[in-house]
XYZ file of C-alpha atoms in Angstrom:
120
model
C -129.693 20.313 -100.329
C -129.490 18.352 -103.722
C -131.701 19.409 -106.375
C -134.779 16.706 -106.730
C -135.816 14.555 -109.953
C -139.390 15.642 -111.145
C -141.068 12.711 -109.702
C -139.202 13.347 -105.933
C -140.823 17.146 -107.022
C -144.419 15.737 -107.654
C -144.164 13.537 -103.869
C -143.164 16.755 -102.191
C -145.738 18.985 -103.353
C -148.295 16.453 -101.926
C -146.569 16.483 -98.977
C -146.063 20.325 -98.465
C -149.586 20.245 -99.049
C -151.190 17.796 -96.322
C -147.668 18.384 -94.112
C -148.262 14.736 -92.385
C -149.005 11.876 -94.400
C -149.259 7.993 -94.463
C -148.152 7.223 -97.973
C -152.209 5.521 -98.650
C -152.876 8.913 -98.096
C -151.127 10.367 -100.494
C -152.271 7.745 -103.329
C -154.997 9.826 -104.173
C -152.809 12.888 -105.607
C -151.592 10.970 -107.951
C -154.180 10.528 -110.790
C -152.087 11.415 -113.615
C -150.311 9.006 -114.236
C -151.639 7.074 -111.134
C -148.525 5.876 -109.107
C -148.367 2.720 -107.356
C -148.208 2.354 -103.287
C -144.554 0.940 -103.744
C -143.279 3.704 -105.846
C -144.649 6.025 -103.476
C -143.156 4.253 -100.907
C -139.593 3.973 -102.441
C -139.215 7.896 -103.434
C -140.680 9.140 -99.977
C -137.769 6.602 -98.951
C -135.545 7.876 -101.023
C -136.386 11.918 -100.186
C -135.606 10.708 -96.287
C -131.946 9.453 -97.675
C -131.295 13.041 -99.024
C -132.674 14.827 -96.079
C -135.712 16.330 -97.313
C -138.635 14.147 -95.447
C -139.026 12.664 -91.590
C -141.140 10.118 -89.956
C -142.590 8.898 -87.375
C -142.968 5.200 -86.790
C -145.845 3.659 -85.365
C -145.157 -0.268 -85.536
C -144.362 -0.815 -88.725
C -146.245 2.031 -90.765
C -144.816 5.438 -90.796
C -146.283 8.990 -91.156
C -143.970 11.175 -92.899
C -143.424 15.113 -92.581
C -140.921 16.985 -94.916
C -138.205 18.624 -93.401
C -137.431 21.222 -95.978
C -139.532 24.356 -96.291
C -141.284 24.588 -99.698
C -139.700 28.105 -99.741
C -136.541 26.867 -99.119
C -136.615 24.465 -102.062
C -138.535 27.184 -104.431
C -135.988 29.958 -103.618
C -133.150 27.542 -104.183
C -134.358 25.340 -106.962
C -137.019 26.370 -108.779
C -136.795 29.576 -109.370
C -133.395 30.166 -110.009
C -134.136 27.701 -112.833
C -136.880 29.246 -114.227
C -135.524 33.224 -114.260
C -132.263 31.617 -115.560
C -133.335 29.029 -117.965
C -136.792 31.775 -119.378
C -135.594 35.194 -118.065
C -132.012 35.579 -119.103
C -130.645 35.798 -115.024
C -132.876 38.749 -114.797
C -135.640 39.235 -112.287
C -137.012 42.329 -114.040
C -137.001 40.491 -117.289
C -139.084 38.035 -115.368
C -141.650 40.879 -113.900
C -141.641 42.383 -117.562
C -143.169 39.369 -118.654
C -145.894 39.040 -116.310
C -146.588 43.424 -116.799
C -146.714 42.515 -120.873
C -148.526 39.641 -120.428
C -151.256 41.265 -118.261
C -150.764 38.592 -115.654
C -149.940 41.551 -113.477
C -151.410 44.873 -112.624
C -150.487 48.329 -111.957
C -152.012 48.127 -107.989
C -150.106 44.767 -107.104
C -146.762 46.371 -108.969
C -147.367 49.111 -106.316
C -147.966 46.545 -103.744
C -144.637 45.176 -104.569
C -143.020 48.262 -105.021
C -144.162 49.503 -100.900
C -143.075 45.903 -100.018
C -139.503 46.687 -101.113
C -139.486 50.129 -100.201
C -140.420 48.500 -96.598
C -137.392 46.504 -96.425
C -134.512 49.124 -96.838
């Protein structure tokens, strides 16, 4: 699994979110910048080169499906990057931030806390 260029990102998130798509259905989540039916066409292309999206042919038009999980891709990619690049490597750093911040409170901490002590 190679890491994916922002744009490759952007298709994937549309198509995590409606899981099967024609790419004229997908148009429509792209608003900002709008992108055009043959870009769409070419990345969703080129995510099925690097393993990440499927179709299904019907004649000539094709509904696609990704094949990796988002998970997958988060746990691998994205936020790696983000507790390496913001948090200095450090998960704790990273749940600091959110306790400081108040993005975070003391009841889901504990939630998080039984959900580890679960798993030993």
């Amino acid at each position: 699994m190679e890491k994916l260029t922002a744009k490759e990102e952007e298709v994937m998130q549309v198509l995590w979110k409606l899981e099967r798509a024609y790419v004229k259905d997908m148009l429509p989540y792209f608003d900002n910048p709008p992108l055009h039916y043959n870009t769409v066409s070419t990345i969703i292309r080129n995510l099925e080169e690097k393993g990440y999206v499927g179709h299904r042919a019907y004649g000539n038009t094709h509904e696609y499906y990704a094949i990796i999980e988002k998970e997958d891709y988060q746990n691998r990619f994205v936020l790696k990057r983000v507790v390496a690049d913001y948090f200095d490597n450090s998960y704790k750093n990273l749940v600091s931030y959110f306790a400081q911040n108040e993005k975070i409170s003391a009841d889901e901490l504990r939630e998080i806390l039984a959900m580890i002590d679960k798993q030993k």
